[in-house]
Structure formats: C-alpha cells, structure tokens
Short mmCIF file of C-alpha atoms in Angstrom, two decimals:
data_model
loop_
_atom_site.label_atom_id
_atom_site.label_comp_id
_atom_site.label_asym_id
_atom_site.label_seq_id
_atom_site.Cartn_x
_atom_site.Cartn_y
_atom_site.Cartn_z
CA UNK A 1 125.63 99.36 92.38
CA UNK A 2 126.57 101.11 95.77
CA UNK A 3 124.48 102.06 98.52
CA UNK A 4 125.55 105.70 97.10
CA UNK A 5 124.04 104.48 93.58
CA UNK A 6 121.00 102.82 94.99
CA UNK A 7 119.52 105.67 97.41
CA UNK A 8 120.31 107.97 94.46
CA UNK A 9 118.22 105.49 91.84
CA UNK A 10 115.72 105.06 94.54
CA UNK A 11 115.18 108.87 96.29
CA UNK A 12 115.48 107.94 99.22
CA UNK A 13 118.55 108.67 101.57
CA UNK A 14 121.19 106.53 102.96
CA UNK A 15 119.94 106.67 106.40
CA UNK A 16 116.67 105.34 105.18
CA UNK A 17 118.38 102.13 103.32
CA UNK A 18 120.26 101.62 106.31
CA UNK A 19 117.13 101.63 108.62
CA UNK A 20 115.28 99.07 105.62
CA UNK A 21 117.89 97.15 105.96
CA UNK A 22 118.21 96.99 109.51
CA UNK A 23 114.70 95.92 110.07
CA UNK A 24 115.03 93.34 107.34
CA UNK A 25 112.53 94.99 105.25
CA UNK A 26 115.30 95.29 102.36
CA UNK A 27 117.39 91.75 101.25
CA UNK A 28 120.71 92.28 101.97
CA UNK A 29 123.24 93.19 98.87
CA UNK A 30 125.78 91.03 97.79
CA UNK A 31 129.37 91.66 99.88
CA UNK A 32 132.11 92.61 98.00
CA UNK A 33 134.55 93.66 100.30
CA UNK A 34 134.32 94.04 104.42
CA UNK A 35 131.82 97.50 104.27
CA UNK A 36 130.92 96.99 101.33
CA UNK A 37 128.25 95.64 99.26
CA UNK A 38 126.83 95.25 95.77
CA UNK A 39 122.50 96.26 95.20
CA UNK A 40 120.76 95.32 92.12
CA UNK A 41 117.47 96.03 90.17
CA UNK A 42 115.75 94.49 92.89
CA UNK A 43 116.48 96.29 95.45
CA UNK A 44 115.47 99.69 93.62
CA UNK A 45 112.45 97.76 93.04
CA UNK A 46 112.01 97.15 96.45
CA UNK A 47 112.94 99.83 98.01
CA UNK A 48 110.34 102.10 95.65
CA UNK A 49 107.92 99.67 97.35
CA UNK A 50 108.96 100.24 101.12
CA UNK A 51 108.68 104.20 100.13
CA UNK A 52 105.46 104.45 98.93
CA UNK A 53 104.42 102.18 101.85
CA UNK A 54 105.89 103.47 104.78
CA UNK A 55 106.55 107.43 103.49
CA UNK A 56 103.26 108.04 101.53
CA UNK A 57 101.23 105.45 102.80
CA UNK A 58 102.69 106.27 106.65
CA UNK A 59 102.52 102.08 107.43
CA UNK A 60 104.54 101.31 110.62
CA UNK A 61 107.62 98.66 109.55
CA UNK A 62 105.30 95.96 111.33
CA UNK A 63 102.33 96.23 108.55
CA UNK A 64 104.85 96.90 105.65
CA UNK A 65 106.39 93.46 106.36
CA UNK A 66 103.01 92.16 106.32
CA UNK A 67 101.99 93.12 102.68
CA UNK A 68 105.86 92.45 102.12
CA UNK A 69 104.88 88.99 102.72
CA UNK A 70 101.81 88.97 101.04
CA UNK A 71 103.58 90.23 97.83
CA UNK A 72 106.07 87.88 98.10
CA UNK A 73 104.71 84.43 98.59
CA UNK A 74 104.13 82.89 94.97
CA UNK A 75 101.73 80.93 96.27
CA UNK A 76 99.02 82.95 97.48
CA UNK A 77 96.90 83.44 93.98
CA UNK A 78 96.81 87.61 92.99
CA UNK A 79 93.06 88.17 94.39
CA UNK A 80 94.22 86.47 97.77
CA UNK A 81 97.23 88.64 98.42
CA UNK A 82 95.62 91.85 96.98
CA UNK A 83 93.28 91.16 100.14
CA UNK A 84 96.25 90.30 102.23
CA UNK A 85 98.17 94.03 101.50
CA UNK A 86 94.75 95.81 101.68
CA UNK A 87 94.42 94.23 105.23
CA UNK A 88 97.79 95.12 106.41
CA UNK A 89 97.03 98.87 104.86
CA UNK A 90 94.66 99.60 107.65
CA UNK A 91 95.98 100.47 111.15
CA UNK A 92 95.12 98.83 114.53
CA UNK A 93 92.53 99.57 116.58
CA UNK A 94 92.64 100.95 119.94
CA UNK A 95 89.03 101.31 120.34
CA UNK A 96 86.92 98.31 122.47
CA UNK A 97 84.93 96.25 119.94
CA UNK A 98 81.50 97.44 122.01
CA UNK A 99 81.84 101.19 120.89
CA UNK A 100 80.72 100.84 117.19
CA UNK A 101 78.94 97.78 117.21
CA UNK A 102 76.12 99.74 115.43
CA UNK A 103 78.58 101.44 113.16
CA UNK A 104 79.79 98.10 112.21
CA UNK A 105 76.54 97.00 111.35
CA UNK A 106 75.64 100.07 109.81
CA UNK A 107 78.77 99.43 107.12
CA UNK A 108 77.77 95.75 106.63
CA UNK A 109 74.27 97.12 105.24
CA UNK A 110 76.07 99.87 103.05
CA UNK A 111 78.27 97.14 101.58
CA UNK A 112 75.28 94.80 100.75
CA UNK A 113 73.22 97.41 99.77
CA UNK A 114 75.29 99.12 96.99
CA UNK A 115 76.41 95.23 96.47
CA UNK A 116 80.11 95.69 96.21
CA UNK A 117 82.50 92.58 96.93
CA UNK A 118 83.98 93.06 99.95
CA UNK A 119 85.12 90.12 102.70
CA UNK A 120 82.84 90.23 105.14
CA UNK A 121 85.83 90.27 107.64
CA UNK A 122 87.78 92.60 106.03
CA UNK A 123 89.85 94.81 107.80
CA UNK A 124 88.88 97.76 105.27
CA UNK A 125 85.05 97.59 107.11
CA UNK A 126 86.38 98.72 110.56
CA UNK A 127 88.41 101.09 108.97
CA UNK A 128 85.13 103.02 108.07
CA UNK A 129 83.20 101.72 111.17
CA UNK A 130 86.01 103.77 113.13
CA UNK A 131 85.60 107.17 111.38
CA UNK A 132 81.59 106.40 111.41
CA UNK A 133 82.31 106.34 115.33
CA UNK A 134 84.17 109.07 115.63
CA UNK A 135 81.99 111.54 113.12
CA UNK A 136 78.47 110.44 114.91
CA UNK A 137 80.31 111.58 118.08
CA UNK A 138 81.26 115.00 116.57
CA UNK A 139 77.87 115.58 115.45
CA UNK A 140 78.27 114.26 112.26
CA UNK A 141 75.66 111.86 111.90
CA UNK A 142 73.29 113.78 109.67
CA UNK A 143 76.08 114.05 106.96
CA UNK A 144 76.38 109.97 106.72
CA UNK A 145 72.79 109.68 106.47
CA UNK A 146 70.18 107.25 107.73
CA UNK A 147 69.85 104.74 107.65
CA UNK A 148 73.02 103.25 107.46
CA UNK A 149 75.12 106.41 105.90
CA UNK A 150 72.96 106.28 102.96
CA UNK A 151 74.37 109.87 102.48
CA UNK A 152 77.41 107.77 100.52
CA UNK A 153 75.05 105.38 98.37
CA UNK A 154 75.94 108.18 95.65
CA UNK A 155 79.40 107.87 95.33
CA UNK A 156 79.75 104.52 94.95
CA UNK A 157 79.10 103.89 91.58
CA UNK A 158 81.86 106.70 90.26
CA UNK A 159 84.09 105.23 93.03
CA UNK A 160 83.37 101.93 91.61
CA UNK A 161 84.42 103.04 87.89
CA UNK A 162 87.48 104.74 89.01
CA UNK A 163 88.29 102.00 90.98
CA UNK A 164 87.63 99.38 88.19
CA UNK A 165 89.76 102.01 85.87
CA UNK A 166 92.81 101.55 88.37
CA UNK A 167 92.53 97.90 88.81
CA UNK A 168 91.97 97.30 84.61
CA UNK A 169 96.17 98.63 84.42
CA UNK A 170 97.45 95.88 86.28
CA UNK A 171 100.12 94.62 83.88
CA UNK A 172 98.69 90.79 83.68
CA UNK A 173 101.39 90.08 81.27
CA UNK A 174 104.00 90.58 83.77
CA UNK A 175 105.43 88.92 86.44
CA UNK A 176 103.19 88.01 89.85
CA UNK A 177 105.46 90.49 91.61
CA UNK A 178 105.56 93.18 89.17
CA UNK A 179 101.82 92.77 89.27
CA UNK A 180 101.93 92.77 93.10
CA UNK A 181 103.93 96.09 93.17
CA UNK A 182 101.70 97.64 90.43
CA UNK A 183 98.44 97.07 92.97
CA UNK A 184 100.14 97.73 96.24
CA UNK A 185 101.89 101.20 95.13
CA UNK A 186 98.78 102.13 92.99
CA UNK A 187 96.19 101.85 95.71
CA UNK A 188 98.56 103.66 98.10
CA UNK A 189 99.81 106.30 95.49
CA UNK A 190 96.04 106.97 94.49
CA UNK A 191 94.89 107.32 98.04
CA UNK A 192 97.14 110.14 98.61
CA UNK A 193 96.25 112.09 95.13
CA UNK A 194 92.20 111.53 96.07
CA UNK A 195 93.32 113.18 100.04
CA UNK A 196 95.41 115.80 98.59
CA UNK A 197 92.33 116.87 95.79
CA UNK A 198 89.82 116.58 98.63
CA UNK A 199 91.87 118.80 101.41
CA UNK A 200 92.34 121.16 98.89
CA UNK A 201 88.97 121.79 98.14
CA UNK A 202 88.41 121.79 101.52
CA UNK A 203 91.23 124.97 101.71
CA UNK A 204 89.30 126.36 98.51
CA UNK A 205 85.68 125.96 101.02
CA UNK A 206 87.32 127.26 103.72
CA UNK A 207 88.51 130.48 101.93
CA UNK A 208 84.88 130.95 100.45
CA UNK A 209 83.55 130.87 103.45
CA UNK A 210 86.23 132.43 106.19
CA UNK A 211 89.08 133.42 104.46
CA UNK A 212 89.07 137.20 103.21
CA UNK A 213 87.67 138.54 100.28
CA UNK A 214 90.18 138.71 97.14
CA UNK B 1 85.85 112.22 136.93
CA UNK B 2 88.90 109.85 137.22
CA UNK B 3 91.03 108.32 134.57
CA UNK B 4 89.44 105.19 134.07
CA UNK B 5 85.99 107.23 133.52
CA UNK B 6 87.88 109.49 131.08
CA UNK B 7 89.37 106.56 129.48
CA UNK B 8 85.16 105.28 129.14
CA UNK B 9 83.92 108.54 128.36
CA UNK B 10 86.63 108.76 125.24
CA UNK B 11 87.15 105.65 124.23
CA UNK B 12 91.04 105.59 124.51
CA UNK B 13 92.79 103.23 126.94
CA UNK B 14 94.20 104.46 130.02
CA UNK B 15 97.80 103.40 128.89
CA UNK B 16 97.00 105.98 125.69
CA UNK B 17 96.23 109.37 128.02
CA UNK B 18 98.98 108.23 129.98
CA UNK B 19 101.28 109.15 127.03
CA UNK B 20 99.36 111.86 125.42
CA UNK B 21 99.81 113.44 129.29
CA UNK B 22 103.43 112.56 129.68
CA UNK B 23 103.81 114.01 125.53
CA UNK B 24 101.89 117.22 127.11
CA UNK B 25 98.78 116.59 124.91
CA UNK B 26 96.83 116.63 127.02
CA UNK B 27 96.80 119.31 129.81
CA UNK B 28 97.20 117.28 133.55
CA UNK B 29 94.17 117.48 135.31
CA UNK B 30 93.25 119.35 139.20
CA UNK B 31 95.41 117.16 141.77
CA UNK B 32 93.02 115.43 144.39
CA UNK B 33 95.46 113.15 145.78
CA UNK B 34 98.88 111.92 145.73
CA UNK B 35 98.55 110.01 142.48
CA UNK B 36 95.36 110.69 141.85
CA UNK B 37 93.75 114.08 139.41
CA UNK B 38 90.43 115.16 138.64
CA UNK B 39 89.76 115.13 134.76
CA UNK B 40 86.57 117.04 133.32
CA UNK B 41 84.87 117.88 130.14
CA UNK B 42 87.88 119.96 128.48
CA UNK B 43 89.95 116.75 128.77
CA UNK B 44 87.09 114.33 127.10
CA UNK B 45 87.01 117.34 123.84
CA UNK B 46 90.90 117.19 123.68
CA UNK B 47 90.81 113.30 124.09
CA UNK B 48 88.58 113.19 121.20
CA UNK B 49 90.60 115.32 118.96
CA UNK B 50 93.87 113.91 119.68
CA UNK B 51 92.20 110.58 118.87
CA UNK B 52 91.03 111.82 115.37
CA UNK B 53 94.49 113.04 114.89
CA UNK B 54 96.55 110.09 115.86
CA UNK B 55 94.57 107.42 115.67
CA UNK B 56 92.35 107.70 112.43
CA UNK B 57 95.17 110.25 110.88
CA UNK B 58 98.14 109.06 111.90
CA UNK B 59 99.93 111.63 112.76
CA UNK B 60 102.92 111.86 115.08
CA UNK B 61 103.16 113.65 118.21
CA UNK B 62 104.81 116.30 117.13
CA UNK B 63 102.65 116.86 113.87
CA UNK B 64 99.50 116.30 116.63
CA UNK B 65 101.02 119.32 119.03
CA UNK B 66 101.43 121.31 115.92
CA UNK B 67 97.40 120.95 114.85
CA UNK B 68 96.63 121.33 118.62
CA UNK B 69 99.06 125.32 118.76
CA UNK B 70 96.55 126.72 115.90
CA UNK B 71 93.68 125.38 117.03
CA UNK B 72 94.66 126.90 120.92
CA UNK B 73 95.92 130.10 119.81
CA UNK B 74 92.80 132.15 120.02
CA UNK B 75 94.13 135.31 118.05
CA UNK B 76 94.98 133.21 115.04
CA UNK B 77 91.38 133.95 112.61
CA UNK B 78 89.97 130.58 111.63
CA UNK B 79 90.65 129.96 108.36
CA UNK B 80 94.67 130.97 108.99
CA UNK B 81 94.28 128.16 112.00
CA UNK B 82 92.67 125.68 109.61
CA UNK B 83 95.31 126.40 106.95
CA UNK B 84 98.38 125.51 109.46
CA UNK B 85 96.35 122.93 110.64
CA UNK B 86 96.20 121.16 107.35
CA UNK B 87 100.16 121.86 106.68
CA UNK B 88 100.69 120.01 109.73
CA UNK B 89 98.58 117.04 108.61
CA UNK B 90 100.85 116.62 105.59
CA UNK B 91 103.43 114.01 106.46
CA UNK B 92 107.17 115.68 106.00
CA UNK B 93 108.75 114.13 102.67
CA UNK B 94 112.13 112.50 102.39
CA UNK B 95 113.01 113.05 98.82
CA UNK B 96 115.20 115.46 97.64
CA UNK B 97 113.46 118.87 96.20
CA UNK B 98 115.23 117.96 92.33
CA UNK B 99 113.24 114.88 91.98
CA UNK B 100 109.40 116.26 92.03
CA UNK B 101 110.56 119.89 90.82
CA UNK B 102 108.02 119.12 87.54
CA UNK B 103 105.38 117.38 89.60
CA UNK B 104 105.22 120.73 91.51
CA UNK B 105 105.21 122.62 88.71
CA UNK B 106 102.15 119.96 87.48
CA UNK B 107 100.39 120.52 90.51
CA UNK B 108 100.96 124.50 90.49
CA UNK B 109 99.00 124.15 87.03
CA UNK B 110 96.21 121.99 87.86
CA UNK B 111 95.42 124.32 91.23
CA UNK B 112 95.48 127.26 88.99
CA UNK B 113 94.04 125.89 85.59
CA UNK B 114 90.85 124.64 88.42
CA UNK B 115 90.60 127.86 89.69
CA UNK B 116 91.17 126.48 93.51
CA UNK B 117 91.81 128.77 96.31
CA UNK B 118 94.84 127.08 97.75
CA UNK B 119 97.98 129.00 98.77
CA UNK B 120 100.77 128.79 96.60
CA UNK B 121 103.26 127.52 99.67
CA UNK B 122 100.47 124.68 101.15
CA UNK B 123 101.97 121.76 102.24
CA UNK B 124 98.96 120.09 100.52
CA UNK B 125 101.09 120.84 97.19
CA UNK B 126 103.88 118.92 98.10
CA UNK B 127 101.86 115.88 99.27
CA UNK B 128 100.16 115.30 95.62
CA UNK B 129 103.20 116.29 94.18
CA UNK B 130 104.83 113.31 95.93
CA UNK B 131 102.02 111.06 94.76
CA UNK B 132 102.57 112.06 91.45
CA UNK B 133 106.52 111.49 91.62
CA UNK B 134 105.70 108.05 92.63
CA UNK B 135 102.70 107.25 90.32
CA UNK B 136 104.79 108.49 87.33
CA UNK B 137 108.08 106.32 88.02
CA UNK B 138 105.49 103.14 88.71
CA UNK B 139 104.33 103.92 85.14
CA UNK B 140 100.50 105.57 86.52
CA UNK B 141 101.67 108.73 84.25
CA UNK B 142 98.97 107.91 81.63
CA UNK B 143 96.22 107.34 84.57
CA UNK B 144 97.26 111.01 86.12
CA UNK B 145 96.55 112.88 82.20
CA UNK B 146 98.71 114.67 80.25
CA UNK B 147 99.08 118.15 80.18
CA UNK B 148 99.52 118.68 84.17
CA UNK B 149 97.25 116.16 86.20
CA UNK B 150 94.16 116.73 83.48
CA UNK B 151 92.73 113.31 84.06
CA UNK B 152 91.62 114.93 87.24
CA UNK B 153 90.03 118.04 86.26
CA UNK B 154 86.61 115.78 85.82
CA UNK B 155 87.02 115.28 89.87
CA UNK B 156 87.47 118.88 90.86
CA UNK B 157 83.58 119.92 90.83
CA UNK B 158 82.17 116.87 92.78
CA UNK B 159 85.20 117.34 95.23
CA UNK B 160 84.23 121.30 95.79
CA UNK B 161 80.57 120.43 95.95
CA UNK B 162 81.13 117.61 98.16
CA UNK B 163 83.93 120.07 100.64
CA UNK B 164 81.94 123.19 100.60
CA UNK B 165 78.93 121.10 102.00
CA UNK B 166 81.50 119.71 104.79
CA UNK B 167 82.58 123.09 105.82
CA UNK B 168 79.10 124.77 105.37
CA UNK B 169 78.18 122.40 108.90
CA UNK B 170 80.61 124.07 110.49
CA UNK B 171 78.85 125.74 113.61
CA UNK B 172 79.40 129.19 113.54
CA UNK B 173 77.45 130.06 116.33
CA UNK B 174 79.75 128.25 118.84
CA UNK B 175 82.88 129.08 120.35
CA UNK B 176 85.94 129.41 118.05
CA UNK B 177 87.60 126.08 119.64
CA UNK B 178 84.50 124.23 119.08
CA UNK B 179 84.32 125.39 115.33
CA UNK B 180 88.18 124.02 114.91
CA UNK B 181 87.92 121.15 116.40
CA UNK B 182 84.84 120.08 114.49
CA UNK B 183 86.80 121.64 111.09
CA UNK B 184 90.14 118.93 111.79
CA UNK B 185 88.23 116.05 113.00
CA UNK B 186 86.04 116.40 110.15
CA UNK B 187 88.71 116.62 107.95
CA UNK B 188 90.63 113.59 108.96
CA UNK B 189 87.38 111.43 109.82
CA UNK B 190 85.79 111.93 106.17
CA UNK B 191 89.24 111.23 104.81
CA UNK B 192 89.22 108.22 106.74
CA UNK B 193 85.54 107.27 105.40
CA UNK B 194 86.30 108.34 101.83
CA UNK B 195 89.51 106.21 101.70
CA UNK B 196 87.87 103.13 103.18
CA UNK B 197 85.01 103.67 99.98
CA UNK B 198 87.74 103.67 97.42
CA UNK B 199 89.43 100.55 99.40
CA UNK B 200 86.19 98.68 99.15
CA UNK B 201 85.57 99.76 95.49
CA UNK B 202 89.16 98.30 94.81
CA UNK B 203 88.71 95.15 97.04
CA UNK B 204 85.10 94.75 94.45
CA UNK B 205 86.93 95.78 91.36
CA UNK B 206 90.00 93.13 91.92
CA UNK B 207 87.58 90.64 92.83
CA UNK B 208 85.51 91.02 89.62
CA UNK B 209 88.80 91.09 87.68
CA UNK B 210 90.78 88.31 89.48
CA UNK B 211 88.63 86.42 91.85
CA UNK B 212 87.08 83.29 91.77
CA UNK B 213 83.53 83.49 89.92
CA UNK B 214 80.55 83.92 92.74
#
C-alpha cells in the first residue's frame, strides 16, 4: 500500500509517518519507484504501536525506541521484555536522588507489605516515590497514610484482579510480537481509560461540591 | 533568595527555571544586579506547580501556560478554573473525528447511564474515547463491555468515593490560588500514584503468569 493507504489504515496522518520514519521508529517500505514506496501489514502494525505509545501514552521518541527494542528482540523471554517496556514507560527524573529517599523507602515497604512482585529496581517504584514527594510537599501526606501510605493497602487487591484480568488476554497462542504488542498497547490503552474514569469523577466531585446547583 | 536556593528550595535544576523563565512560566524575579534577581516564596509555589504539571504530568509548555491562565485569573469561580484546567491536561488527539465518532457516542452513554456530572464538551470525553478507539482495534473490545463501556460501570462508585474524598481536602479556608493549585497538583500527583499501583499490579500479575517460579 501507499503512504496515502497506510496513514488512512493506521489514523494517523502523513506528517506523523513521515516524522516515524524519520526518526527510524518505523522500517522503511519497500521502493518502488524514486518517491515512492510500498508499506505492508507490518507497518500498520507498527505504526498502531508508535500511536498508542507516543500519542496516548505521551512517551518521547527516545523511550518509544526503547520498548521498540524490547518488543523486538526474540531473545529476551516475554516476562523479561514486559519489564523492559514497563521501564521505558516511566519518564526521567529531574529530581536529586536525596529528596525522596524516605519516599523511596516508604514504597519498598508498601510493595513487600501487600507482597506484590515487583523488581526491586524497577523503574515503576520511583515513579510513585516521585508523586509521594511531591503530594507530602502539598500537604498531602495524611491522604497516603502512615506508615508507609498505608492509605493504598486497600486498593491493591482489586488492582491486583483487574490487573491479573488484563494480563490473563494475552494471546499466548500467538506470535512473541503479537503478544508483545497485546501487553505494551494494553497497559498503555488501560492507563488512559483508568485517568479518564478517575478525572471525571473528580469533575463529578468538583461540581458537588463548587459547581452550581442543577 | 537566589537561583541556586530556589533551585534547593524546589527541587528543579537551575537549567529547568532557566527555561520555565525564558517560556514565561515563571514570572522573573526583583533585579538586584546585572545578572543577578531576587526570587521569593511566590516563585517556590509556581515552581512546584509547574513541576507537577510537566514533570509528573507531562504536559507541554503550552498545555502548562494554559493550566497556569485559569488558575491566575482570579474572576474565573473555581470549579469553571478546575474544569479548563483539566481540558488542558488532556493531550490534543491526532486522529481524525470519523474514526472514534461511536466511541464518543459510547462514552456519552456511560457518563450519562452513571449519572456523572461531567460536561457534555470535556476534553476528558475525548481522551477515553481515544482509549477506547485503540483498545477496540487491538481487540480489548470484550475487556471494555458491551453495551457502551459497561464492564466499567462496577468502577464508577469506588472512583466517586475515592474523588469526592480528594476534593473534600481541598482547603477552603485559604486563598483561591492556594485552593487551585492544591486541586491540579492533586490531580496529576494521585494520577501519577494510581498509575504506578496498576503498573506494579501488572509487573506482579505478568510475573505470576510468565515468570520464572520464585
């Protein structure tokens, strides 16, 4: 098919190929004249991928080529890469390592607490150690609880179900990519529907509380 | 107090205000010297914000200045500010209006059939629309229920409960710029924590289903 064809199969608009392309994020089609060149399943594939990583899932090219890589080498067994992509997933840090020490530790004892098998150097923990930081700042701290934002302890084991839910529809009798795409757009896709319920409830609070009276 | 003890007091580095001051983020502070300006609490508070916003939100300038006009504008009432605040937290889309027409129309009828108080032209709308156009071509439609999102109908109480307790600390008995600032930070830092839970819930669940036996 045509670039024309493929941003049409794959909603997203010529520009945007062009720029995957560019950046080497998308394989290259298959030239068929000078200007001209010839896409394939897997490059709709792909470029679904790339959407859901960089539009809904906001990554920067940098991380997408990470969990690119991740879902690409055949080697690294399905666990392994799953970690991989979930690493990439989380943004850099611009905050100095001594500024949530405590918050750190604080989400080391929630994980071991409520038992749940997480690395203990993945990326994922600083994620939450860096809104623990900012929220105790903000006067937050009494809504994480204490010790050790104990105030979550009771939504881990519906998180865990849902979670477990999610994770049970990876397609095991497909292919290690197809698998690999199921996960990566999945935990990305989900993220967003979980944010989106959540801030509108928090509209729905709001207008209980602020907004006028219907 | 100088940059480098603004950079301390907020945790950002000093090559970070530098750009939220030449992006007009951040208001400049009282000239001392050639070179040299005078920074004070008012620049620590918007420090702080624009570090919940960028940083742990990831949003872009220009989706950061638009948070910062509502929450500045002192005549807009609170829960209009928070309202354009959260439209400017939703990322702008890239697909064509055709494609997610029905997921819009699912969305309309889960806000409604839920009874939520959410305007009919939030952004917020659009964002789990655009989940759900994703999440349905990846094959997730069964996951999201059938008629109109139902398979998360069981979520909506827990999320109210959970929002309405969020916005109930709200401090109404301080200034109106203090109650907004708390309301956006909040809102992106406990999406920020309740993301990382469902990340670690996934990282357990994979690992149960995939990983090497403890």
């Amino acid at each position: 098919m045509r670039i024309r064809e493929l941003a049409d199969a794959s909603g997203v608009s010529i520009a945007t190929l062009k720029y995957y392309l560019r950046e080497n994020l998308l394989h290259s089609g298959t030239l068929t004249a000078v200007n001209q060149a010839d896409y394939d399943a897997s490059h709709v594939k792909r470029v679904r991928l790339l959407r859901a990583l960089m539009h809904l899932g906001r990554l920067s090219a940098a991380d997408a080529q990470r969990v690119l890589a991740a879902v690409d080498d055949e080697t690294i067994p399905i666990h392994d890469a799953f970690a991989i992509a979930q690493d990439a997933m989380v943004p850099a840090r611009d905050r100095p390592p001594a500024a949530y020490r405590q918050a750190l530790a604080d989400v080391d004892s929630f994980v071991k607490r409520n038992g749940m098998r997480v690395r203990p150097n993945a990326a994922v923990r600083e994620m939450l150690a860096d809104a623990v930081v900012t929220l105790t700042e903000m006067g937050f701290a009494q809504q994480l609880g204490s010790p050790a934002l104990s105030n979550l302890d009771g939504l881990v084991p519906a998180t865990l179900a849902l979670s477990a839910s999610e994770v049970g529809t990876t397609p095991i009798e497909k292919s290690r990519s197809e698998q690999m795409e199921h996960t990566v757009i999945g935990t990305v896709a989900f993220e967003v529907v979980y944010d989106a319920l959540r801030r509108m409830a928090l509209e729905h609070a709001s207008a209980e509380r602020f907004g006028k009276q219907l």
